[in-house]
mmCIF file of C-alpha atoms in Angstrom:
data_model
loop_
_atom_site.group_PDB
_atom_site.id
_atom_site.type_symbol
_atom_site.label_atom_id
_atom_site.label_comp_id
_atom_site.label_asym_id
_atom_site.label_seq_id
_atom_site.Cartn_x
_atom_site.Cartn_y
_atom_site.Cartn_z
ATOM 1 C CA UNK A 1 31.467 -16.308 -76.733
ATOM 2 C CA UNK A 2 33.739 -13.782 -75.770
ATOM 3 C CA UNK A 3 32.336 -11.349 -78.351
ATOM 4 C CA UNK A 4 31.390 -7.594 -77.577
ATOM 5 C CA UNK A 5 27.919 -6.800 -76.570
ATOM 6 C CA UNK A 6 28.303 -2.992 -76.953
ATOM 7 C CA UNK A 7 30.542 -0.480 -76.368
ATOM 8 C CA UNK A 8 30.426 3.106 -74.675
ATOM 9 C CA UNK A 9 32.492 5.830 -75.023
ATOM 10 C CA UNK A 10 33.176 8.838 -73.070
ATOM 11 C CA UNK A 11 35.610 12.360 -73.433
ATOM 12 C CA UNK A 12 38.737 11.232 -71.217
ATOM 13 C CA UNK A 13 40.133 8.187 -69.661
ATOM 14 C CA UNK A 14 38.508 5.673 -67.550
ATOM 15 C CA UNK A 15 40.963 4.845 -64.608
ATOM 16 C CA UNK A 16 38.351 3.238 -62.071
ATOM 17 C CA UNK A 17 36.405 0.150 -62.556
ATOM 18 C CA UNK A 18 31.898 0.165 -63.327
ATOM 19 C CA UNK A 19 29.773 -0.868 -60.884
ATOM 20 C CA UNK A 20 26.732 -2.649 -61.836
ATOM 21 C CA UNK A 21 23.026 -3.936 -60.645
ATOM 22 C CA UNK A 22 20.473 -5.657 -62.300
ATOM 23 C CA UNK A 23 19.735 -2.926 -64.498
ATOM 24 C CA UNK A 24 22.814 0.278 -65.292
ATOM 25 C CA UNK A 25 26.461 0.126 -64.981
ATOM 26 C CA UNK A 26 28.112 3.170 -63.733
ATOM 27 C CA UNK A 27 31.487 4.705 -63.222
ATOM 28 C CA UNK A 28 33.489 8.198 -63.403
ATOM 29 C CA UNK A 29 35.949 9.253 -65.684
ATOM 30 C CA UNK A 30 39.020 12.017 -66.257
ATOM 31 C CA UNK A 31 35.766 13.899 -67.899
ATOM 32 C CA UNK A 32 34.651 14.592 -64.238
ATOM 33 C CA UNK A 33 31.591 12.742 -65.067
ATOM 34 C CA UNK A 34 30.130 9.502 -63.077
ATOM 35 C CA UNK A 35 28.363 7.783 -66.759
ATOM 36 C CA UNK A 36 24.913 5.873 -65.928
ATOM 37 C CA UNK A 37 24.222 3.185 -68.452
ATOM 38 C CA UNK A 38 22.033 0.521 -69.520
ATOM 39 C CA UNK A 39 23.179 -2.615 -69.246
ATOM 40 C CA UNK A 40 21.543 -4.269 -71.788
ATOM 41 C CA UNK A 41 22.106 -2.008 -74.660
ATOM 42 C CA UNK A 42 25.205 0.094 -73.755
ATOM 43 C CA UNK A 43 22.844 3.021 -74.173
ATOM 44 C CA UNK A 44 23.234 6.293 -71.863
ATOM 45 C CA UNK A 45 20.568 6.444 -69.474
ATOM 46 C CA UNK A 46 21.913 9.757 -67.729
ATOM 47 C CA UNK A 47 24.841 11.509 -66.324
ATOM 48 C CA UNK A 48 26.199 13.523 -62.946
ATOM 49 C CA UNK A 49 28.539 16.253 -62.799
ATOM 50 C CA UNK A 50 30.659 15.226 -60.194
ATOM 51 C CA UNK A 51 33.057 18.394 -60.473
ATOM 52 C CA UNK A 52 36.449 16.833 -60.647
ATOM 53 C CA UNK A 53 38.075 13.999 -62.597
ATOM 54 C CA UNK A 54 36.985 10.822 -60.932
ATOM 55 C CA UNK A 55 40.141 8.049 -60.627
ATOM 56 C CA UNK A 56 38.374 5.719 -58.399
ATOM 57 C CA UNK A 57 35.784 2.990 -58.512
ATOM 58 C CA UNK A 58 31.997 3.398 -58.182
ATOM 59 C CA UNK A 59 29.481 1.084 -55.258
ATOM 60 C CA UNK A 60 25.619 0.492 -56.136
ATOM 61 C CA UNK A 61 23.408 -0.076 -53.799
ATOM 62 C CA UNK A 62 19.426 -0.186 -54.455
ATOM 63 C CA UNK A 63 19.191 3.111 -56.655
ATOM 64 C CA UNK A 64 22.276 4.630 -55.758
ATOM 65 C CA UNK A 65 25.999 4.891 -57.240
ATOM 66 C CA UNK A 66 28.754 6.003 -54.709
ATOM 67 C CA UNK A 67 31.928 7.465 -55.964
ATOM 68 C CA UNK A 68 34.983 9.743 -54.650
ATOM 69 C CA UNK A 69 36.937 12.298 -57.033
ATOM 70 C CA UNK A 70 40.226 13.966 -57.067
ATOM 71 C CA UNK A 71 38.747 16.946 -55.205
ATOM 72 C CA UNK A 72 37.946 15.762 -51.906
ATOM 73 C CA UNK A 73 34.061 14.885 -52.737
ATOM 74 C CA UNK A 74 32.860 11.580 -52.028
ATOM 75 C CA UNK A 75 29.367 11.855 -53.597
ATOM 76 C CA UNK A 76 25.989 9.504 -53.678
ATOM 77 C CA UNK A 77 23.955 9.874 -57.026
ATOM 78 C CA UNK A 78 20.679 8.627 -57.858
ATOM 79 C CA UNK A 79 20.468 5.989 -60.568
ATOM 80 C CA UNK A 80 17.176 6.582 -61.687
ATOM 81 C CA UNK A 81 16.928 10.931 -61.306
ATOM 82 C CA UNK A 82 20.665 11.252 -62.077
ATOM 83 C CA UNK A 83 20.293 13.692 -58.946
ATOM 84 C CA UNK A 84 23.396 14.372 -56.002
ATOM 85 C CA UNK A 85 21.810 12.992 -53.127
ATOM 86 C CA UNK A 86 24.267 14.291 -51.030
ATOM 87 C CA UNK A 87 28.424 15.297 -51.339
ATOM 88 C CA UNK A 88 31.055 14.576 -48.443
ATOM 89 C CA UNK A 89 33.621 16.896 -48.193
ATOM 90 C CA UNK A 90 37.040 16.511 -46.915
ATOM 91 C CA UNK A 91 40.206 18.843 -47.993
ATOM 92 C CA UNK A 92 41.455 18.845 -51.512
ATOM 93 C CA UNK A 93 43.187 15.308 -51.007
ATOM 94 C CA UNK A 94 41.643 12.995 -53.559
ATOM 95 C CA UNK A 95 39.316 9.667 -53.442
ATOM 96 C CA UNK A 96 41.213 7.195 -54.691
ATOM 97 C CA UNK A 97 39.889 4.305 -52.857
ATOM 98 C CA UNK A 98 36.326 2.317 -53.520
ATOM 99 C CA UNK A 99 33.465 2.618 -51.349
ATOM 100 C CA UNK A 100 32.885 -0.517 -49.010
ATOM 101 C CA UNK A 101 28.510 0.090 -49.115
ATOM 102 C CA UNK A 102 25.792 -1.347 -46.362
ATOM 103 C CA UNK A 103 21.924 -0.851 -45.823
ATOM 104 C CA UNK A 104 23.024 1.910 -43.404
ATOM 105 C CA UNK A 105 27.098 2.939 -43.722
ATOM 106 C CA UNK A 106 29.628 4.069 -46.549
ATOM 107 C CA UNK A 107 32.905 2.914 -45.391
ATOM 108 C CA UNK A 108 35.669 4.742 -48.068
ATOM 109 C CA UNK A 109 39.772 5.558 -47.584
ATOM 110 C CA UNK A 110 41.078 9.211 -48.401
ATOM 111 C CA UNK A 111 44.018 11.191 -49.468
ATOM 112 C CA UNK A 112 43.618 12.879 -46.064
ATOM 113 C CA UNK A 113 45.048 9.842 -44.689
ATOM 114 C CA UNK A 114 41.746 8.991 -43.098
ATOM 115 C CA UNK A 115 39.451 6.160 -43.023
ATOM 116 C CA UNK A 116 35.703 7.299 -43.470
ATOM 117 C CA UNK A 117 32.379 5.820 -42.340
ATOM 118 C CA UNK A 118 29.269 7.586 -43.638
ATOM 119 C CA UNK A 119 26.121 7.643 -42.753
ATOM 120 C CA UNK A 120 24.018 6.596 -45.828
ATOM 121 C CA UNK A 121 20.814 8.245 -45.548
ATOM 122 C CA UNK A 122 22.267 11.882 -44.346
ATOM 123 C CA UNK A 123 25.914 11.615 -45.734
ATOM 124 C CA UNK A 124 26.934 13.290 -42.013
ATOM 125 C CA UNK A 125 30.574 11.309 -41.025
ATOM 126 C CA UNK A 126 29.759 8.518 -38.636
ATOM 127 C CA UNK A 127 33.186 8.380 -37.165
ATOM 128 C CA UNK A 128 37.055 8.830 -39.034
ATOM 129 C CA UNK A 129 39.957 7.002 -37.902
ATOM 130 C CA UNK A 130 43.827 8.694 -38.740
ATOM 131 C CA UNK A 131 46.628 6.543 -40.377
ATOM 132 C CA UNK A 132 49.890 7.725 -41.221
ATOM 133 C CA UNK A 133 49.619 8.140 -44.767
ATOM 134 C CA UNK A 134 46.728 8.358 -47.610
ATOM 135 C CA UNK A 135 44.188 5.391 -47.291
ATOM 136 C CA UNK A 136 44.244 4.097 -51.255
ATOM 137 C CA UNK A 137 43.052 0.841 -50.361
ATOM 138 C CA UNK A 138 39.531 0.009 -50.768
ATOM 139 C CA UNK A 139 38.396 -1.606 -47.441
ATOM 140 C CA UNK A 140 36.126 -4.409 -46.613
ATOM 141 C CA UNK A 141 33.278 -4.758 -44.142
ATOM 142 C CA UNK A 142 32.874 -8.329 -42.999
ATOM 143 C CA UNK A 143 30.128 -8.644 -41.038
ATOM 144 C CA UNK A 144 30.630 -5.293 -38.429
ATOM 145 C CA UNK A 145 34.299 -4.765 -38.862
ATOM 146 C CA UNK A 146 36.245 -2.767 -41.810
ATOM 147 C CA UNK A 147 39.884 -4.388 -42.847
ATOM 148 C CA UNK A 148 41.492 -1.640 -44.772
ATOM 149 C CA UNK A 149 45.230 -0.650 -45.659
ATOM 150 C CA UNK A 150 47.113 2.359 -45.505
ATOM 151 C CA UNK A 151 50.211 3.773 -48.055
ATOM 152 C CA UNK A 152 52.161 3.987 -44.432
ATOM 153 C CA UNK A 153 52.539 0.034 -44.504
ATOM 154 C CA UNK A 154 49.916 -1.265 -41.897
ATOM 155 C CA UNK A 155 46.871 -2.661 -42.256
ATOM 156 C CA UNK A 156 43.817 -1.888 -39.854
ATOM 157 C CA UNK A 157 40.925 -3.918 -38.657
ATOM 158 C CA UNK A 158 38.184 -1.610 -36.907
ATOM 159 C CA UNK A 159 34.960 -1.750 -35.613
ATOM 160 C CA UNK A 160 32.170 -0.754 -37.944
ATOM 161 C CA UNK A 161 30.097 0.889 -35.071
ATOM 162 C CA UNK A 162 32.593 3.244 -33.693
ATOM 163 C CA UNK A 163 35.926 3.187 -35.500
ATOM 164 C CA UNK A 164 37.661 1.820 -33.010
ATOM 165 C CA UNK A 165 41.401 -0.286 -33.535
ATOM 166 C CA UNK A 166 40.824 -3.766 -33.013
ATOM 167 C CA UNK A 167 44.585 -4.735 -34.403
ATOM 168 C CA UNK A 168 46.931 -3.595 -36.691
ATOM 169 C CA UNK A 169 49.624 -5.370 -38.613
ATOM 170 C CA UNK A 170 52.797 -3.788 -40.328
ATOM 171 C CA UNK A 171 54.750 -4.821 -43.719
ATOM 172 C CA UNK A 172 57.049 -1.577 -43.442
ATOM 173 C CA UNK A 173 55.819 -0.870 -47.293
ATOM 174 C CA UNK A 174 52.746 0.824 -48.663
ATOM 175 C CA UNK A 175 49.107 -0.854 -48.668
ATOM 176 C CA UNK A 176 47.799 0.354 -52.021
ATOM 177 C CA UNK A 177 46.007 -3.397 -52.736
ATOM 178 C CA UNK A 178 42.492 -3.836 -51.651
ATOM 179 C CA UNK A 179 42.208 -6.708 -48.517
ATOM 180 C CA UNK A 180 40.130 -9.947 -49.594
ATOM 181 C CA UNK A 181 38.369 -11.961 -47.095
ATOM 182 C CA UNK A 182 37.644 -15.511 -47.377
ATOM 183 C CA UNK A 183 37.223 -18.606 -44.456
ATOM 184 C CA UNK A 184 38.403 -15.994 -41.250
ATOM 185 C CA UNK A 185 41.740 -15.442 -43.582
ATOM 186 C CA UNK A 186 42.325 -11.559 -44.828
ATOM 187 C CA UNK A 187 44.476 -11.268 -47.863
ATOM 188 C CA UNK A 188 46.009 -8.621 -49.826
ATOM 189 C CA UNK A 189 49.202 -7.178 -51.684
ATOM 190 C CA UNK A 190 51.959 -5.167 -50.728
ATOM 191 C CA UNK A 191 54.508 -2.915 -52.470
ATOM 192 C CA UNK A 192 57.280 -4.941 -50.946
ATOM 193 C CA UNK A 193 56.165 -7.950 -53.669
ATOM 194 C CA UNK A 194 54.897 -9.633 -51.074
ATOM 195 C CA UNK A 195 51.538 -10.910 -50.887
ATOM 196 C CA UNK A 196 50.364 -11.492 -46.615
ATOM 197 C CA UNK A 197 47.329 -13.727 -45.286
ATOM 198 C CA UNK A 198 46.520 -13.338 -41.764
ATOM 199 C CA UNK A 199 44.178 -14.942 -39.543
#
């Protein structure tokens, strides 16, 4: 129908977009706070202090809500105890980009111009790889490689297991859009106005 179910509101601007499962939606906010709620009813089921105003997006998987903020955390909540199961810690540059989640690996860009994989159980840094510039984009696992683009104008296709290069292909302008995959074709925007599909 188009009409609103419920609505939720929190202190301070929501820049990122929810996650959601079967059961909560979640997401972060300028309030510092990643917001678990029901789904059904819009009511608040709980809340984590993540300790810095959150601008990016959240991941669920199974019980868990993944989310970077603006002070270098990337941090893995419970849905159900509203408990930090662990916080990843890089400098002060923020999490801007959305976690890419598996069973086993947290695959997320940073401000540090790094691209991070995670281990999902101990939160201990499987392997980073260096760009040139931050890592905004949001990258993609398809099936065990990561696509993700960088704010120095290339885009990078590694290898899931050990962050290696498999190719790299430059537009000369910043990679802030997130890569879509469909049919062996990647696809994503560029701040040259250009939009690029590659084989």
């Amino acid at each position: 129908t188009g009409k609103a179910v419920w609505q939720y509101e929190t202190g301070n601007y929501i820049n990122g977009s929810p996650a959601v499962n079967a059961k909560y939606t979640a997401f972060g906010g300028r309030d510092a706070v990643i917001h678990i709620i029901n789904l059904k009813d819009g009511k608040k089921a709980g809340e984590v202090d993540s300790g810095a105003y959150i601008a990016a997006s959240a991941a669920i998987n199974g019980d868990y809500v993944y989310i970077g903020n603006y002070e270098g955390e990337f941090i893995k909540a419970s849905l159900v105890t509203h408990e930090i199961a662990w916080r990843y810690k890089i400098d002060k540059s923020p999490f801007i980009s959305s976690p890419a989640v598996t069973d086993d690996a947290v695959v997320i860009g940073g401000g540090d111009m790094n691209i991070h994989c995670i281990d999902i159980k101990t939160g201990q840094a499987r392997w980073t790889y260096k760009t040139l510039d931050a890592v905004n984009s949001s990258p993609v696992i398809v099936s065990n490689r990561v696509l993700a683009g960088s704010d120095d104008g290339r885009l990078y296709f590694l290898n899931l297991t050990d962050g290696k290069l498999i190719w790299s292909y430059e537009t000369g302008r910043s990679i802030t859009s997130s890569p879509a995959v469909a049919d062996g074709m990647v696809v994503t925007g560029c701040d040259d106005g250009m939009v690029y599909c590659l084989k």
